[in-house]
């Protein structure tokens, strides 16, 4: 059992207001990912939960009990840090069993538990090795095993995979997912990688400048971002964002910018005229050769990725406008050719001058 409540948590380091009035409950067995840009307060929040940092104000409760004054070791949590510093003069087995020694677990029991968790993260063959003989991914697994062996009610993971290459990251990410399902424990995972957040989380907490911006399932966050920041942060390639204005004419709303003039869906019929940003994800833009569609634009660059092809367009805005098509069907298109783009009406987002999403009926 571990239900973790954060109540009006605040943390200041001198003049730096690192965490601002953060309230949120992590349910027992949930996999929650805190995500946001560098410096937004993720590590500070995790360290306060773990007990390594005292909140300036606010409360942390574990299963209903206020733990602000409890030492880290008495909170029943296990933390894996970004820099997973192993003891260099102890071998892998000794590194893993360290937490058990601290708890005076008898030697036979220690050997058995070390073997179990080593098998669980697939490092059973490495127990005799020294940390200097392990690869980055292996060391990361040892760090995970070292926490696993103490059998915590909750895992606190601070960018545990950040030092690995893309392939290993994906592999160990799958491992974390598997462990969560097997152990049925609470996981709180911190990352600034939106893809990691999307693939691992039951719920994502998006942070910015010390505050929670949005909480939701990966699909909610992806499909209904509350503002421009969240829309831009999630998705690769990013959502297309084009500054322009809403124009009302003859009972229909249109979006206009230097190179766009697009009829908006009926759900925006009552939207106020004025400056807005239109957002649409690359996969929601249909492409056909020639004329027609909502707008026509010249191709700037074609990027065949194998499974998909990305098409970049000049749209008179800072960032190229991007569309994605399946397979290599469009890979032969040359720069300069004109393409007809049509927007999936239900997937158009509009953001107001403050960056907030304007609700259209869906
Ligand atoms: N011990 C400290 N003393 C002073 N300022 C600190 C301290 N720890 C963190 N900060 C500041 O608090 C803010 C939040 O830092 P934090 O480490 O929580 O960010 P983060 O979201 O984990 O970022 P990253 O993705 O880079 O790890 C930053 O502005 C940071 O400079
Ligand atoms: Mg951090």
Coordinates of C-alpha atoms and ligand atoms in Angstrom, one line a residue:
X1 CA 0.0 0.0 0.0
X2 CA 1.4 3.4 -0.8
X3 CA -0.9 6.3 -1.6
X4 CA 1.1 9.5 -1.7
X5 CA -0.5 12.9 -1.1
X6 CA 1.2 16.2 -1.8
X7 CA -0.6 19.1 -0.2
X8 CA 0.3 22.7 -1.0
X9 CA 3.9 21.8 -1.3
X10 CA 6.3 24.7 -1.6
X11 CA 10.1 24.9 -1.8
X12 CA 12.3 27.9 -2.1
X13 CA 16.1 28.0 -2.2
X14 CA 16.7 31.6 -1.2
X15 CA 15.2 33.7 -4.0
X16 CA 14.5 30.7 -6.2
X17 CA 10.9 29.5 -5.9
X18 CA 11.5 26.0 -7.2
X19 CA 8.1 24.4 -6.3
X20 CA 4.9 26.4 -6.1
X21 CA 1.8 25.3 -4.2
X22 CA 1.9 21.8 -5.6
X23 CA -1.1 19.5 -4.7
X24 CA -1.6 16.1 -6.2
X25 CA -2.4 12.6 -5.1
X26 CA -0.6 9.5 -6.4
X27 CA -2.8 6.4 -6.0
X28 CA -1.6 3.1 -4.8
X29 CA 0.0 1.1 -7.6
X30 CA -0.1 4.0 -10.0
X31 CA 2.7 4.8 -12.5
X32 CA 3.0 8.6 -12.4
X33 CA 5.5 10.5 -14.5
X34 CA 6.5 14.1 -13.7
X35 CA 7.7 15.7 -16.9
X36 CA 8.8 19.2 -17.9
X37 CA 11.7 21.2 -19.1
X38 CA 15.0 21.5 -17.2
X39 CA 14.7 23.4 -13.9
X40 CA 10.9 23.1 -13.6
X41 CA 11.1 21.5 -10.1
X42 CA 10.9 17.8 -10.8
X43 CA 13.9 16.6 -8.9
X44 CA 13.1 19.0 -6.0
X45 CA 9.6 17.5 -5.8
X46 CA 10.9 13.9 -5.8
X47 CA 13.6 14.7 -3.2
X48 CA 10.9 16.2 -0.9
X49 CA 8.8 13.0 -1.2
X50 CA 11.9 10.9 -0.5
X51 CA 12.8 13.1 2.5
X52 CA 16.2 14.4 1.2
X53 CA 14.8 18.0 1.0
X54 CA 12.5 19.7 3.6
X55 CA 9.5 21.5 2.1
X56 CA 9.4 25.2 2.9
X57 CA 5.7 24.6 3.6
X58 CA 3.0 22.1 2.9
X59 CA 2.5 18.4 3.7
X60 CA 3.5 15.1 2.3
X61 CA 1.3 12.1 3.4
X62 CA 1.9 8.4 2.8
X63 CA -1.2 6.3 3.3
X64 CA -2.7 9.1 5.3
X65 CA 0.2 9.7 7.6
X66 CA 2.1 13.0 7.5
X67 CA 5.7 12.1 6.9
X68 CA 7.4 15.6 6.8
X69 CA 9.4 14.8 9.9
X70 CA 10.3 11.2 9.0
X71 CA 13.8 10.3 8.0
X72 CA 14.2 9.0 4.4
X73 CA 14.9 5.5 5.5
X74 CA 11.7 5.4 7.6
X75 CA 9.4 6.3 4.7
X76 CA 9.5 2.9 3.0
X77 CA 10.4 4.4 -0.4
X78 CA 13.2 3.5 -2.8
X79 CA 14.9 6.1 -4.9
X80 CA 17.0 5.6 -8.0
X81 CA 19.0 8.8 -8.8
X82 CA 20.0 10.2 -12.2
X83 CA 23.7 9.6 -11.3
X84 CA 23.4 6.1 -10.1
X85 CA 26.9 6.2 -8.4
X86 CA 27.7 2.6 -7.4
X87 CA 30.4 1.8 -4.8
X88 CA 33.5 1.4 -7.0
X89 CA 35.3 -1.0 -4.7
X90 CA 32.4 -3.4 -4.2
X91 CA 31.3 -5.9 -6.8
X92 CA 27.8 -6.0 -8.3
X93 CA 26.5 -8.4 -5.7
X94 CA 27.9 -6.4 -2.8
X95 CA 26.5 -3.2 -4.3
X96 CA 23.0 -4.8 -4.5
X97 CA 23.1 -6.3 -1.0
X98 CA 24.2 -3.0 0.7
X99 CA 20.7 -2.0 1.7
X100 CA 20.0 -5.4 3.2
X101 CA 23.2 -5.3 5.3
X102 CA 22.1 -1.9 6.6
X103 CA 18.9 -3.7 7.8
X104 CA 20.8 -6.6 9.3
X105 CA 19.3 -9.2 7.1
X106 CA 21.0 -12.5 7.7
X107 CA 23.6 -13.6 5.0
X108 CA 21.7 -16.6 3.5
X109 CA 18.6 -14.4 3.1
X110 CA 20.8 -11.7 1.5
X111 CA 22.3 -14.0 -1.1
X112 CA 18.9 -15.4 -2.0
X113 CA 17.3 -11.9 -2.4
X114 CA 20.3 -10.5 -4.4
X115 CA 20.0 -13.5 -6.8
X116 CA 16.2 -12.9 -7.2
X117 CA 16.4 -9.2 -8.0
X118 CA 19.5 -9.8 -10.3
X119 CA 17.4 -12.3 -12.3
X120 CA 14.5 -9.9 -12.3
X121 CA 16.6 -7.1 -14.1
X122 CA 18.7 -9.7 -16.0
X123 CA 22.1 -9.2 -14.5
X124 CA 22.4 -12.6 -12.9
X125 CA 25.6 -13.2 -14.9
X126 CA 27.3 -10.0 -13.6
X127 CA 27.2 -10.5 -9.9
X128 CA 31.0 -11.0 -9.6
X129 CA 32.0 -8.0 -11.8
X130 CA 33.2 -4.7 -10.5
X131 CA 31.2 -1.5 -11.5
X132 CA 34.1 -0.4 -13.7
X133 CA 33.6 -3.5 -15.8
X134 CA 29.9 -2.9 -16.4
X135 CA 28.5 -0.9 -19.4
X136 CA 26.2 2.1 -18.8
X137 CA 23.1 0.0 -19.2
X138 CA 24.4 -2.7 -16.9
X139 CA 25.3 -0.2 -14.2
X140 CA 21.8 1.3 -14.5
X141 CA 20.3 -2.2 -13.9
X142 CA 22.5 -2.7 -10.9
X143 CA 21.3 0.7 -9.5
X144 CA 17.7 -0.5 -10.1
X145 CA 18.4 -3.9 -8.5
X146 CA 20.0 -2.1 -5.5
X147 CA 16.6 -0.3 -4.9
X148 CA 14.5 -3.4 -5.8
X149 CA 16.1 -5.5 -3.2
X150 CA 14.9 -3.3 -0.3
X151 CA 11.4 -4.0 -1.4
X152 CA 10.1 -0.5 -1.2
X153 CA 6.4 0.4 -1.3
X154 CA 7.1 3.0 -3.9
X155 CA 9.8 3.6 -6.4
X156 CA 11.1 7.1 -7.0
X157 CA 13.1 7.3 -10.2
X158 CA 14.8 10.5 -11.2
X159 CA 15.8 10.3 -14.9
X160 CA 17.2 6.8 -14.3
X161 CA 17.9 6.2 -18.0
X162 CA 19.2 9.6 -19.1
X163 CA 22.8 8.5 -19.6
X164 CA 21.9 5.7 -22.1
X165 CA 21.7 5.6 -25.8
X166 CA 18.3 5.5 -27.5
X167 CA 18.1 1.8 -28.0
X168 CA 19.1 0.9 -24.4
X169 CA 16.7 3.5 -23.1
X170 CA 13.9 1.9 -24.9
X171 CA 14.9 -1.6 -23.6
X172 CA 15.2 -0.4 -20.0
X173 CA 12.0 1.6 -20.4
X174 CA 10.2 -1.7 -21.2
X175 CA 11.9 -3.2 -18.2
X176 CA 10.5 -0.5 -15.9
X177 CA 7.1 -1.1 -17.4
X178 CA 7.4 -4.9 -16.8
X179 CA 8.6 -4.4 -13.2
X180 CA 5.7 -2.1 -12.5
X181 CA 3.2 -4.7 -13.7
X182 CA 5.0 -7.5 -11.9
X183 CA 5.5 -5.8 -8.6
X184 CA 2.2 -3.8 -8.5
X185 CA 3.9 -1.0 -6.6
X186 CA 3.6 2.7 -6.9
X187 CA 6.1 4.3 -9.3
X188 CA 7.0 8.0 -9.5
X189 CA 9.2 8.6 -12.5
X190 CA 10.8 11.9 -13.4
X191 CA 12.0 12.8 -16.9
X192 CA 12.2 15.6 -19.3
X193 CA 11.6 13.2 -22.2
X194 CA 8.1 13.5 -23.4
X195 CA 8.3 10.1 -25.3
X196 CA 9.3 8.4 -22.1
X197 CA 6.4 10.0 -20.3
X198 CA 3.9 9.0 -23.0
X199 CA 5.0 5.3 -23.1
X200 CA 5.3 4.7 -19.3
X201 CA 2.7 6.7 -17.5
X202 CA -0.8 5.9 -16.2
X203 CA -0.9 9.6 -15.5
X204 CA 1.4 12.4 -16.6
X205 CA 2.0 15.5 -14.4
X206 CA 3.3 18.3 -16.7
X207 CA 5.3 20.9 -14.7
X208 CA 6.6 24.2 -15.7
X209 CA 8.3 26.9 -13.6
X210 CA 7.6 25.0 -10.4
X211 CA 3.9 24.6 -11.1
X212 CA 1.6 21.8 -12.4
X213 CA 0.3 22.8 -15.8
X214 CA -1.8 19.7 -16.6
X215 CA -2.5 16.2 -15.2
X216 CA -3.9 13.5 -17.3
X217 CA -3.5 10.2 -19.1
X218 CA -1.0 10.3 -22.0
X219 CA -3.9 10.3 -24.5
X220 CA -5.7 13.2 -22.7
X221 CA -2.5 15.2 -22.7
X222 CA -1.7 14.5 -26.3
X223 CA -5.2 15.0 -27.6
X224 CA -6.4 17.9 -25.3
X225 CA -3.4 19.9 -24.2
X226 CA -4.7 22.7 -22.0
X227 CA -2.3 25.3 -23.4
X228 CA 0.3 26.1 -26.1
X229 CA 3.1 25.0 -23.8
X230 CA 1.8 21.4 -23.4
X231 CA 0.7 21.2 -27.1
X232 CA 4.3 22.1 -28.1
X233 CA 6.0 19.9 -25.5
X234 CA 4.4 16.6 -26.5
X235 CA 4.7 14.9 -29.8
X236 CA 7.5 14.3 -32.2
X237 CA 7.6 15.9 -34.7
X238 CA 5.9 18.8 -32.7
X239 CA 2.5 20.1 -33.3
X240 CA 2.3 22.7 -36.1
X241 CA 1.6 26.1 -34.5
X242 CA 0.8 29.0 -36.7
X243 CA 0.0 32.5 -35.5
X244 CA -2.9 34.3 -37.1
X245 CA -6.4 35.5 -36.4
X246 CA -10.0 34.3 -36.3
X247 CA -12.2 36.1 -38.8
X248 CA -16.0 35.8 -38.6
X249 CA -17.8 36.1 -41.9
X250 CA -21.3 35.1 -42.9
X251 CA -21.8 32.9 -39.8
X252 CA -18.6 30.9 -40.3
X253 CA -15.3 31.3 -38.6
X254 CA -12.1 31.2 -40.5
X255 CA -8.5 31.2 -39.5
X256 CA -6.2 33.5 -41.4
X257 CA -2.5 34.1 -41.5
X258 CA 0.0 35.3 -44.1
X259 CA -0.2 31.9 -45.9
X260 CA -3.3 30.3 -44.5
X261 CA -7.0 30.8 -44.9
X262 CA -8.8 27.8 -43.5
X263 CA -12.5 27.4 -42.6
X264 CA -12.8 26.4 -39.0
X265 CA -15.2 23.7 -37.8
X266 CA -18.7 24.7 -36.6
X267 CA -17.6 24.2 -33.0
X268 CA -15.7 27.5 -33.3
X269 CA -18.7 29.3 -34.8
X270 CA -19.1 31.5 -31.7
X271 CA -15.4 32.1 -31.1
X272 CA -14.3 35.7 -30.6
X273 CA -12.6 37.3 -33.5
X274 CA -9.0 38.2 -32.8
X275 CA -5.4 37.0 -32.6
X276 CA -5.0 33.2 -32.0
X277 CA -2.5 30.4 -32.8
X278 CA -3.8 27.5 -34.8
X279 CA -2.4 24.1 -33.8
X280 CA -2.6 20.8 -35.7
X281 CA -0.4 17.7 -35.4
X282 CA 1.5 16.5 -38.5
X283 CA -0.4 13.3 -38.6
X284 CA -3.7 15.2 -38.8
X285 CA -2.7 16.9 -42.0
X286 CA -3.7 15.0 -45.2
X287 CA -1.5 15.5 -48.3
X288 CA -2.2 15.0 -52.0
X289 CA -0.2 16.0 -55.0
X290 CA -1.5 19.0 -56.9
X291 CA -4.3 21.4 -56.0
X292 CA -7.3 21.3 -53.7
X293 CA -7.4 20.7 -50.0
X294 CA -7.5 23.5 -47.5
X295 CA -4.3 25.1 -48.6
X296 CA -1.5 24.5 -51.1
X297 CA 2.1 24.9 -50.1
X298 CA 5.5 24.3 -51.7
X299 CA 7.6 21.5 -50.2
X300 CA 10.8 22.6 -48.7
X301 CA 12.2 19.2 -47.6
X302 CA 11.3 15.5 -47.8
X303 CA 12.5 13.2 -45.1
X304 CA 11.9 9.5 -45.7
X305 CA 12.2 7.7 -42.4
X306 CA 11.2 4.3 -43.7
X307 CA 7.9 3.6 -41.9
X308 CA 6.8 7.2 -42.5
X309 CA 7.8 10.2 -44.7
X310 CA 7.9 13.7 -43.3
X311 CA 7.2 16.6 -45.5
X312 CA 8.3 20.1 -44.5
X313 CA 6.6 23.1 -46.0
X314 CA 7.4 26.8 -46.2
X315 CA 4.4 28.5 -44.6
X316 CA 5.9 31.9 -44.0
X317 CA 6.2 31.1 -40.3
X318 CA 9.3 30.6 -38.2
X319 CA 9.1 26.8 -38.0
X320 CA 8.4 24.7 -41.1
X321 CA 4.9 23.3 -41.3
X322 CA 5.1 19.5 -41.2
X323 CA 2.9 16.7 -42.5
X324 CA 3.6 13.0 -42.1
X325 CA 2.5 10.3 -44.5
X326 CA 2.7 6.6 -44.1
X327 CA 5.3 4.6 -45.9
X328 CA 7.5 5.9 -48.7
X329 CA 4.7 6.9 -51.1
X330 CA 5.6 10.6 -51.0
X331 CA 9.4 10.0 -50.7
X332 CA 10.0 10.9 -54.4
X333 CA 8.5 14.4 -54.2
X334 CA 11.0 17.1 -55.0
X335 CA 11.5 20.4 -53.1
X336 CA 9.5 23.2 -54.7
X337 CA 6.5 20.9 -55.8
X338 CA 3.1 22.1 -54.6
X339 CA 1.1 19.9 -52.4
X340 CA -2.6 20.2 -51.3
X341 CA -3.0 20.0 -47.6
X342 CA -6.3 19.2 -45.8
X343 CA -6.8 19.5 -42.1
X344 CA -8.7 16.9 -40.0
X345 CA -11.3 19.4 -38.7
X346 CA -11.8 17.6 -35.4
X347 CA -8.1 17.9 -34.6
X348 CA -7.7 21.6 -35.0
X349 CA -6.7 23.4 -31.8
X350 CA -6.8 27.2 -31.2
X351 CA -4.9 29.0 -28.5
X352 CA -5.7 32.5 -27.4
X353 CA -3.3 35.4 -26.7
X354 CA -2.4 33.9 -23.3
X355 CA -1.7 30.5 -24.8
X356 CA -4.8 28.9 -23.4
X357 CA -6.7 26.4 -25.5
X358 CA -10.0 27.8 -26.8
X359 CA -12.6 25.1 -26.3
X360 CA -14.3 24.1 -29.4
X361 CA -17.2 21.6 -29.1
X362 CA -16.0 18.1 -30.0
Ligands
LIG1 N1 20.1 23.0 -3.7 C1 19.7 24.0 -4.4 N2 20.0 25.3 -4.2 C2 19.6 26.3 -4.9 N3 18.8 26.2 -6.0 C3 18.4 24.9 -6.3 C4 18.8 23.8 -5.5 N4 18.2 22.7 -6.1 C5 17.5 23.1 -7.1 N5 17.6 24.5 -7.3 C6 16.8 25.3 -8.3 O1 15.5 24.9 -8.2 C7 14.9 24.9 -9.5 C8 14.3 23.5 -9.8 O2 15.4 22.6 -9.8 P1 15.2 21.0 -10.1 O3 16.5 20.3 -9.9 O4 14.0 20.5 -9.2 O5 14.7 21.0 -11.6 P2 14.4 19.7 -12.6 O6 13.0 19.9 -13.1 O7 14.8 18.5 -11.9 O8 15.4 20.0 -13.8 P3 16.3 19.0 -14.7 O9 15.4 18.4 -15.7 O10 17.4 19.8 -15.2 O11 16.9 17.9 -13.8 C9 16.0 25.3 -10.5 O12 15.9 26.6 -10.8 C10 17.3 25.0 -9.7 O13 18.3 25.8 -10.1
LIG2 MG1 16.2 17.0 -12.2

